[in-house]
Short mmCIF file of C-alpha atoms in Angstrom, two decimals:
data_model
loop_
_atom_site.label_atom_id
_atom_site.label_comp_id
_atom_site.label_asym_id
_atom_site.label_seq_id
_atom_site.Cartn_x
_atom_site.Cartn_y
_atom_site.Cartn_z
CA MET A 1 6.41 34.09 53.64
CA LEU A 2 7.32 37.12 51.68
CA PRO A 3 4.99 37.69 48.81
CA CYS A 4 6.41 37.52 45.40
CA ASP A 5 5.23 40.55 44.03
CA LEU A 6 5.87 42.65 47.36
CA ARG A 7 4.46 46.05 46.99
CA ASN A 8 5.06 48.91 49.16
CA GLU A 9 1.99 48.42 51.39
CA ASP A 10 2.99 44.71 51.81
CA ALA A 11 6.65 45.97 53.09
CA PRO A 12 7.32 45.07 57.07
CA ALA A 13 6.63 47.74 59.30
CA LEU A 14 9.58 49.84 60.54
CA TYR A 15 9.57 52.03 63.85
CA SER A 16 12.28 54.23 65.10
CA ALA A 17 13.89 52.72 68.34
CA LYS A 18 14.26 54.81 71.28
CA VAL A 19 17.17 52.67 72.80
CA ARG A 20 20.56 53.25 71.76
CA LEU A 21 22.94 50.23 71.46
CA SER A 22 26.05 52.06 72.23
CA HIS A 23 27.77 48.60 73.00
CA ILE A 24 27.80 47.64 69.15
CA GLY A 25 31.14 49.04 68.16
CA ASP A 26 31.89 52.76 67.84
CA ARG A 27 29.67 53.42 64.83
CA PRO A 28 29.14 57.02 63.89
CA TYR A 29 25.54 58.18 63.98
CA PRO A 30 23.71 54.77 63.61
CA LYS A 31 20.26 54.19 63.14
CA HIS A 32 18.39 51.57 65.30
CA PRO A 33 15.07 50.77 63.89
CA LEU A 34 12.59 48.09 64.74
CA VAL A 35 11.45 45.96 61.87
CA THR A 36 8.22 44.17 62.47
CA THR A 37 7.98 41.02 60.64
CA SER A 38 4.57 39.97 58.93
CA ASP A 39 3.95 37.56 61.86
CA GLY A 40 4.62 40.44 64.19
CA VAL A 41 7.90 39.96 65.73
CA ARG A 42 9.87 43.10 66.30
CA LEU A 43 13.74 42.68 65.36
CA ALA A 44 16.21 44.99 66.73
CA VAL A 45 18.52 46.41 64.23
CA CYS A 46 21.38 48.58 63.95
CA ASP A 47 22.03 50.42 60.34
CA THR A 48 25.14 52.64 59.84
CA GLY A 49 25.61 54.55 56.64
CA PRO A 50 23.84 56.15 53.53
CA ARG A 51 21.23 54.17 51.46
CA ALA A 52 23.19 55.35 48.60
CA ALA A 53 26.78 53.79 49.94
CA GLU A 54 28.66 51.65 47.18
CA HIS A 55 28.39 48.45 49.19
CA THR A 56 26.16 47.06 51.85
CA VAL A 57 27.33 44.47 54.35
CA VAL A 58 24.94 42.57 56.63
CA PHE A 59 25.84 40.77 59.53
CA LEU A 60 24.00 37.51 60.88
CA HIS A 61 25.05 36.05 64.16
CA GLY A 62 24.65 32.48 65.32
CA LEU A 63 22.65 30.50 67.89
CA CYS A 64 22.25 32.28 71.35
CA LEU A 65 24.28 35.19 70.34
CA ASN A 66 23.28 38.65 69.18
CA GLN A 67 24.66 41.10 67.05
CA THR A 68 27.26 42.40 69.31
CA SER A 69 29.23 39.16 68.37
CA TRP A 70 30.27 41.06 65.13
CA GLU A 71 31.77 44.28 67.09
CA ARG A 72 35.46 43.61 65.81
CA GLN A 73 34.50 43.38 62.02
CA ILE A 74 32.10 46.26 62.19
CA ASN A 75 34.51 48.60 63.76
CA TYR A 76 37.11 47.22 60.94
CA LEU A 77 34.67 48.16 58.19
CA LEU A 78 33.64 51.50 59.64
CA ARG A 79 37.55 52.64 60.03
CA ARG A 80 38.53 51.25 56.65
CA TYR A 81 35.55 52.37 54.48
CA GLY A 82 33.71 54.90 56.27
CA GLU A 83 30.43 55.98 54.62
CA SER A 84 31.29 54.19 51.44
CA VAL A 85 30.17 51.03 52.91
CA ARG A 86 26.72 50.43 54.62
CA VAL A 87 26.80 48.23 57.81
CA ILE A 88 23.54 46.46 58.74
CA SER A 89 23.22 43.89 61.78
CA TYR A 90 20.21 42.91 63.70
CA ASP A 91 19.27 40.43 66.61
CA HIS A 92 17.60 37.16 65.25
CA ARG A 93 13.99 36.53 66.66
CA GLY A 94 14.30 35.48 70.09
CA HIS A 95 17.84 36.70 70.74
CA GLY A 96 19.12 39.95 72.30
CA ARG A 97 17.05 43.02 72.19
CA SER A 98 14.60 41.20 69.41
CA ALA A 99 11.29 40.17 70.59
CA ALA A 100 10.64 36.61 71.55
CA ALA A 101 8.32 34.42 69.28
CA PRO A 102 6.30 31.03 69.12
CA MET A 103 8.81 28.27 69.30
CA GLY A 104 7.10 26.81 66.51
CA THR A 105 8.63 29.83 64.22
CA TYR A 106 12.14 29.05 65.39
CA ARG A 107 13.37 27.56 62.23
CA ILE A 108 16.24 28.49 59.61
CA ASP A 109 13.74 28.99 56.80
CA GLN A 110 11.96 31.65 59.12
CA LEU A 111 15.30 33.29 59.67
CA ALA A 112 15.59 33.31 55.87
CA ASP A 113 12.45 35.09 55.75
CA ASP A 114 13.12 37.62 58.46
CA LEU A 115 16.31 38.40 56.54
CA ALA A 116 14.16 39.33 53.26
CA GLN A 117 12.03 41.35 55.29
CA VAL A 118 14.66 43.35 57.13
CA LEU A 119 16.19 43.88 53.67
CA VAL A 120 12.86 45.22 52.33
CA ALA A 121 12.24 47.39 55.32
CA LEU A 122 15.60 48.98 55.04
CA HIS A 123 15.41 49.48 51.15
CA VAL A 124 18.65 47.51 50.71
CA THR A 125 19.72 47.66 47.04
CA GLY A 126 22.81 47.49 44.97
CA SER A 127 26.03 45.30 46.10
CA VAL A 128 25.55 43.10 48.99
CA THR A 129 27.74 40.95 51.13
CA LEU A 130 26.21 38.48 53.70
CA VAL A 131 28.52 37.49 56.51
CA GLY A 132 27.02 34.72 58.54
CA HIS A 133 28.50 32.90 61.70
CA SER A 134 27.22 29.36 62.34
CA MET A 135 23.35 29.38 62.34
CA GLY A 136 23.40 33.00 60.68
CA ALA A 137 25.25 31.55 57.94
CA MET A 138 22.82 28.82 57.60
CA ALA A 139 20.14 31.36 57.32
CA ALA A 140 22.17 33.00 54.55
CA LEU A 141 22.11 29.91 52.74
CA ALA A 142 18.58 29.40 53.16
CA TYR A 143 17.71 32.85 51.74
CA LEU A 144 20.11 32.21 48.81
CA GLY A 145 17.92 29.01 48.21
CA ARG A 146 14.57 30.80 47.89
CA PRO A 147 13.15 31.55 44.45
CA ALA A 148 14.56 34.93 42.94
CA ALA A 149 11.09 36.54 43.31
CA GLN A 150 11.25 36.17 47.38
CA ARG A 151 15.03 37.68 47.75
CA PRO A 152 14.71 41.12 47.64
CA ALA A 153 18.48 41.80 47.09
CA ASP A 154 20.90 39.34 45.66
CA ALA A 155 24.34 38.55 47.36
CA HIS A 156 27.32 39.62 45.52
CA GLY A 157 29.57 38.56 48.49
CA LEU A 158 28.88 35.90 50.87
CA VAL A 159 31.42 34.96 54.20
CA LEU A 160 30.27 31.50 55.82
CA VAL A 161 31.87 31.22 59.11
CA ALA A 162 31.87 28.05 60.97
CA ALA A 163 29.21 27.03 58.76
CA ALA A 164 27.36 23.84 57.41
CA ALA A 165 24.90 23.29 54.14
CA GLY A 166 23.38 20.33 56.45
CA LYS A 167 23.96 16.95 57.89
CA LEU A 168 24.64 18.57 61.17
CA ALA A 169 23.32 15.25 63.05
CA GLU A 170 26.30 13.43 61.32
CA ARG A 171 29.27 15.18 62.44
CA GLY A 172 30.88 16.59 65.66
CA PHE A 173 28.86 17.38 68.72
CA GLY A 174 25.94 17.73 66.25
CA ARG A 175 25.50 14.11 66.68
CA LEU A 176 23.37 14.46 69.69
CA LEU A 177 20.66 16.25 67.32
CA ALA A 178 20.01 12.78 66.14
CA THR A 179 18.91 11.38 69.37
CA PRO A 180 15.50 12.05 70.80
CA ALA A 181 17.12 14.49 73.38
CA PRO A 182 16.11 17.93 70.90
CA GLY A 183 12.28 16.84 70.54
CA ALA A 184 11.95 15.81 74.40
CA LEU A 185 13.60 19.25 75.41
CA VAL A 186 11.00 21.08 73.22
CA GLY A 187 8.05 19.47 74.91
CA LEU A 188 9.90 20.12 78.39
CA ILE A 189 10.62 23.87 77.82
CA GLU A 190 6.90 24.41 76.86
CA HIS A 191 5.85 23.27 80.33
CA ILE A 192 8.67 24.87 82.58
CA PRO A 193 8.34 28.30 83.88
CA GLY A 194 10.74 31.03 82.99
CA HIS A 195 11.95 31.36 86.72
CA VAL A 196 12.72 27.51 86.79
CA GLN A 197 14.37 27.62 83.47
CA HIS A 198 16.90 30.07 84.75
CA ALA A 199 17.53 28.45 88.20
CA LEU A 200 18.36 25.24 86.24
CA VAL A 201 21.17 26.83 84.13
CA GLY A 202 22.94 28.18 87.27
CA PRO A 203 25.14 25.51 88.36
CA VAL A 204 25.96 24.92 84.60
CA CYS A 205 27.16 28.70 84.43
CA VAL A 206 29.10 28.69 87.58
CA THR A 207 31.07 25.49 86.10
CA LEU A 208 31.99 26.95 82.78
CA ARG A 209 33.04 30.42 84.40
CA ARG A 210 35.55 28.27 86.21
CA TRP A 211 37.02 26.52 82.97
CA ARG A 212 40.58 26.80 82.22
CA GLY A 213 42.11 25.14 79.16
CA PRO A 214 43.18 25.88 75.52
CA ARG A 215 42.36 29.38 74.14
CA HIS A 216 39.41 28.09 71.65
CA ALA A 217 37.78 26.05 74.55
CA THR A 218 37.94 29.15 77.09
CA THR A 219 36.29 31.52 74.49
CA LEU A 220 33.69 28.81 73.79
CA ALA A 221 33.12 28.16 77.58
CA ALA A 222 32.59 32.27 78.14
CA THR A 223 30.33 32.40 75.09
CA ILE A 224 28.12 29.69 76.26
CA VAL A 225 28.00 31.36 79.69
CA THR A 226 26.78 34.81 78.06
CA ALA A 227 24.37 32.55 75.92
CA LEU A 228 22.97 30.90 78.86
CA THR A 229 22.39 34.32 80.90
CA THR A 230 21.04 36.29 78.06
CA THR A 231 19.02 34.03 75.80
CA PRO A 232 15.87 32.49 76.85
CA MET A 233 16.05 28.64 77.08
CA ALA A 234 13.06 28.42 74.73
CA THR A 235 15.21 30.18 72.02
CA ALA A 236 18.06 27.82 72.60
CA VAL A 237 16.02 24.71 72.65
CA GLY A 238 13.46 25.81 69.87
CA PHE A 239 15.62 26.03 67.17
CA LEU A 240 17.21 22.36 67.56
CA PRO A 241 14.67 20.50 65.49
CA SER A 242 15.28 23.04 62.68
CA LEU A 243 18.94 22.48 62.79
CA ARG A 244 18.61 18.75 62.67
CA ALA A 245 16.40 18.83 59.46
CA TYR A 246 18.18 21.67 57.95
CA ASN A 247 19.57 20.92 54.63
CA GLN A 248 21.05 23.40 51.70
CA TYR A 249 23.31 21.00 49.87
CA ALA A 250 21.10 21.72 46.66
CA THR A 251 21.33 25.45 46.97
CA LEU A 252 25.34 25.63 46.52
CA ALA A 253 25.44 24.88 42.92
CA SER A 254 23.28 28.11 42.12
CA ILE A 255 25.43 30.30 44.36
CA HIS A 256 27.20 33.10 42.29
CA ALA A 257 28.55 35.26 45.11
CA ARG A 258 32.24 35.66 45.75
CA THR A 259 32.38 33.42 48.77
CA PHE A 260 34.59 32.50 51.56
CA VAL A 261 34.34 29.71 53.79
CA ILE A 262 36.17 30.05 57.07
CA SER A 263 36.60 27.12 59.41
CA GLY A 264 38.18 26.31 62.67
CA GLY A 265 40.33 22.98 63.19
CA ALA A 266 39.32 22.84 66.73
CA ASP A 267 35.73 23.75 66.22
CA PRO A 268 33.53 20.58 67.76
CA LEU A 269 30.07 22.19 66.71
CA THR A 270 30.82 22.53 62.96
CA PRO A 271 33.88 20.32 61.92
CA PRO A 272 36.03 21.35 59.04
CA SER A 273 34.44 18.70 56.92
CA HIS A 274 31.47 20.87 56.66
CA ALA A 275 33.38 24.04 55.28
CA ALA A 276 35.11 21.33 52.79
CA ASP A 277 31.63 20.69 51.51
CA LEU A 278 30.67 24.17 51.27
CA ALA A 279 33.88 25.12 49.16
CA ALA A 280 33.38 22.14 46.96
CA GLY A 281 29.72 22.74 46.33
CA ILE A 282 30.12 26.75 45.84
CA CYS A 283 31.73 27.59 42.37
CA GLY A 284 34.63 29.53 43.09
CA ALA A 285 34.43 29.34 46.88
CA GLU A 286 37.70 29.75 48.87
CA HIS A 287 38.20 27.73 52.42
CA VAL A 288 40.17 29.46 54.68
CA HIS A 289 41.14 27.42 57.33
CA VAL A 290 42.53 28.15 60.94
CA PRO A 291 44.04 25.03 62.44
CA TYR A 292 43.90 26.09 65.99
CA ALA A 293 40.81 28.22 66.28
CA GLY A 294 37.59 26.65 67.36
CA HIS A 295 34.03 27.79 66.81
CA MET A 296 33.79 31.36 67.92
CA LEU A 297 36.01 32.54 64.91
CA PRO A 298 34.64 36.18 64.99
CA GLN A 299 36.35 36.57 68.25
CA GLU A 300 39.28 34.07 67.82
CA ALA A 301 40.53 34.83 64.62
CA PRO A 302 39.02 38.49 63.48
CA ARG A 303 41.71 39.38 61.01
CA VAL A 304 40.99 36.34 58.77
CA ILE A 305 37.12 37.50 58.51
CA ASN A 306 37.95 40.99 57.96
CA ASP A 307 40.39 40.22 55.15
CA ALA A 308 37.67 37.93 53.58
CA ILE A 309 35.12 40.75 53.59
CA ARG A 310 37.66 43.23 52.26
CA ARG A 311 38.22 40.89 49.26
CA THR A 312 34.47 40.52 48.69
CA ILE A 313 34.16 44.33 48.64
CA ALA A 314 37.25 44.61 46.69
CA GLN A 315 36.13 41.74 43.85
CA ARG A 316 32.92 43.77 43.37
CA GLN A 317 35.01 47.20 42.89
CA ARG A 318 37.04 45.04 40.39
CA ARG A 319 33.90 43.44 38.84
CA GLU A 320 36.13 40.22 38.85
CA PRO A 321 33.93 37.52 37.28
CA VAL A 322 33.23 34.59 39.79
CA SER A 323 33.38 31.93 37.00
CA ALA A 324 36.83 32.72 35.96
CA ARG A 325 37.93 31.06 39.43
CA PRO A 326 37.77 26.99 39.74
CA LEU A 327 35.20 25.09 41.20
CA GLY A 328 35.45 24.24 44.62
CA MET A 329 38.85 26.38 44.94
CA SER A 330 40.26 25.91 48.46
CA ALA A 331 42.46 28.31 50.56
CA MET A 332 44.33 27.24 53.82
CA ALA A 333 45.20 30.26 56.12
CA TYR A 334 47.65 29.88 58.88
CA PRO A 335 47.63 32.85 61.04
CA TRP A 336 49.55 30.87 63.84
CA ALA A 337 52.86 29.14 63.42
CA VAL A 338 52.37 27.14 66.74
CA PRO A 339 49.38 25.90 68.86
CA PRO A 340 47.73 29.01 70.71
CA LYS A 341 48.63 27.43 74.18
CA LYS A 342 52.26 28.22 73.40
CA LEU A 343 51.66 31.75 72.73
CA ASN A 344 51.17 34.52 75.54
CA ASN A 345 48.08 36.97 75.13
CA ARG A 346 50.64 39.57 73.82
CA SER A 347 52.13 37.40 70.86
CA GLN A 348 48.45 36.04 70.24
CA ARG A 349 47.00 39.83 69.84
CA SER A 350 50.03 40.54 67.41
CA LEU A 351 49.20 37.68 65.24
CA ASP A 352 45.28 38.63 65.34
CA ASP A 353 46.27 42.01 64.19
CA GLN A 354 48.52 41.01 61.44
CA SER A 355 48.08 42.62 57.98
CA SER A 356 48.18 39.69 56.22
CA VAL A 357 47.21 36.05 56.02
CA ARG A 358 49.08 33.24 53.93
CA LEU A 359 46.70 31.56 51.63
CA VAL A 360 47.71 28.37 49.79
CA ALA A 361 45.68 26.69 47.17
CA GLY A 362 47.64 24.51 45.00
CA SER A 363 49.19 27.63 44.10
CA MET A 364 50.09 31.03 46.20
CA THR A 365 46.77 33.17 46.09
CA ASN A 366 47.73 36.79 46.25
CA PRO A 367 45.31 39.03 48.61
CA VAL A 368 43.02 41.27 46.42
#
């Protein structure tokens, strides 16, 4: 855990990485440090923009993904804001280019601690927006649930994508977490050699590559293939017990950040009811719902997420008081007029790139 009184000599070690992550957007002169956590795990980080930037946006990816999943959002911020915004992304332990860790450390509270240590190592201060997808959003909520002395930077903006505050084992595909399977898999993976694990996922990948169906299902299938071929099975399985036990409902009322909760109507992993709980529990949160999108919202509805990030930054620049907005304010976004299966690729790209999203919340909510 991060010490309450974090002195310079206690800060996580920071190393300059020789590898260049050129596939993470078109970042101008990014820095690629390796942050070593207190338990010795090296995290691969990409840091773009000056420390003195007006605002810092930190991206947290989901389970079995990596920081490249935020490419569209990162490119958008760099084009729109240039050096006035600092952009930080990193791979969670056991993911992407970050080092593996003992399976016992694959927990949501540990990811929150890793986030705190990244913020300390990179000297992040001032106005900050946390953007989390799925497990990354859960890590952000767990971070905000820590005592103030263990949060080196407070979030002024918060974008929660396909997220939940808990109760994962009670809804959607998450009900599988309530079965004995996760515990059995953890015990099994600990005794299966790596090359055997890799052979086991081969047939699954072949089947998923042949998948043809609705756009959100095809996107999810392609993502699962990438995850299975790039993420160690120990990582994927190791987080399951923590996801089952995860519960941050008690944290929601204490969050004062400008918050957007974004959900997909066709998301089987984190159904929209989770987003409704978040919007109801966080003061002034806006629920932006994309009816025909699935779990992979950063890829399926990038414009919606970009707009939410932009509004958190605009709110901070205008110093709009969060308390001025009603508790649990909910907004609905409809970027599609018809289901995606009725649109061709050209039409879908046009809708994704629209410059505005219709927001409805009792009365019309104008974009900031």
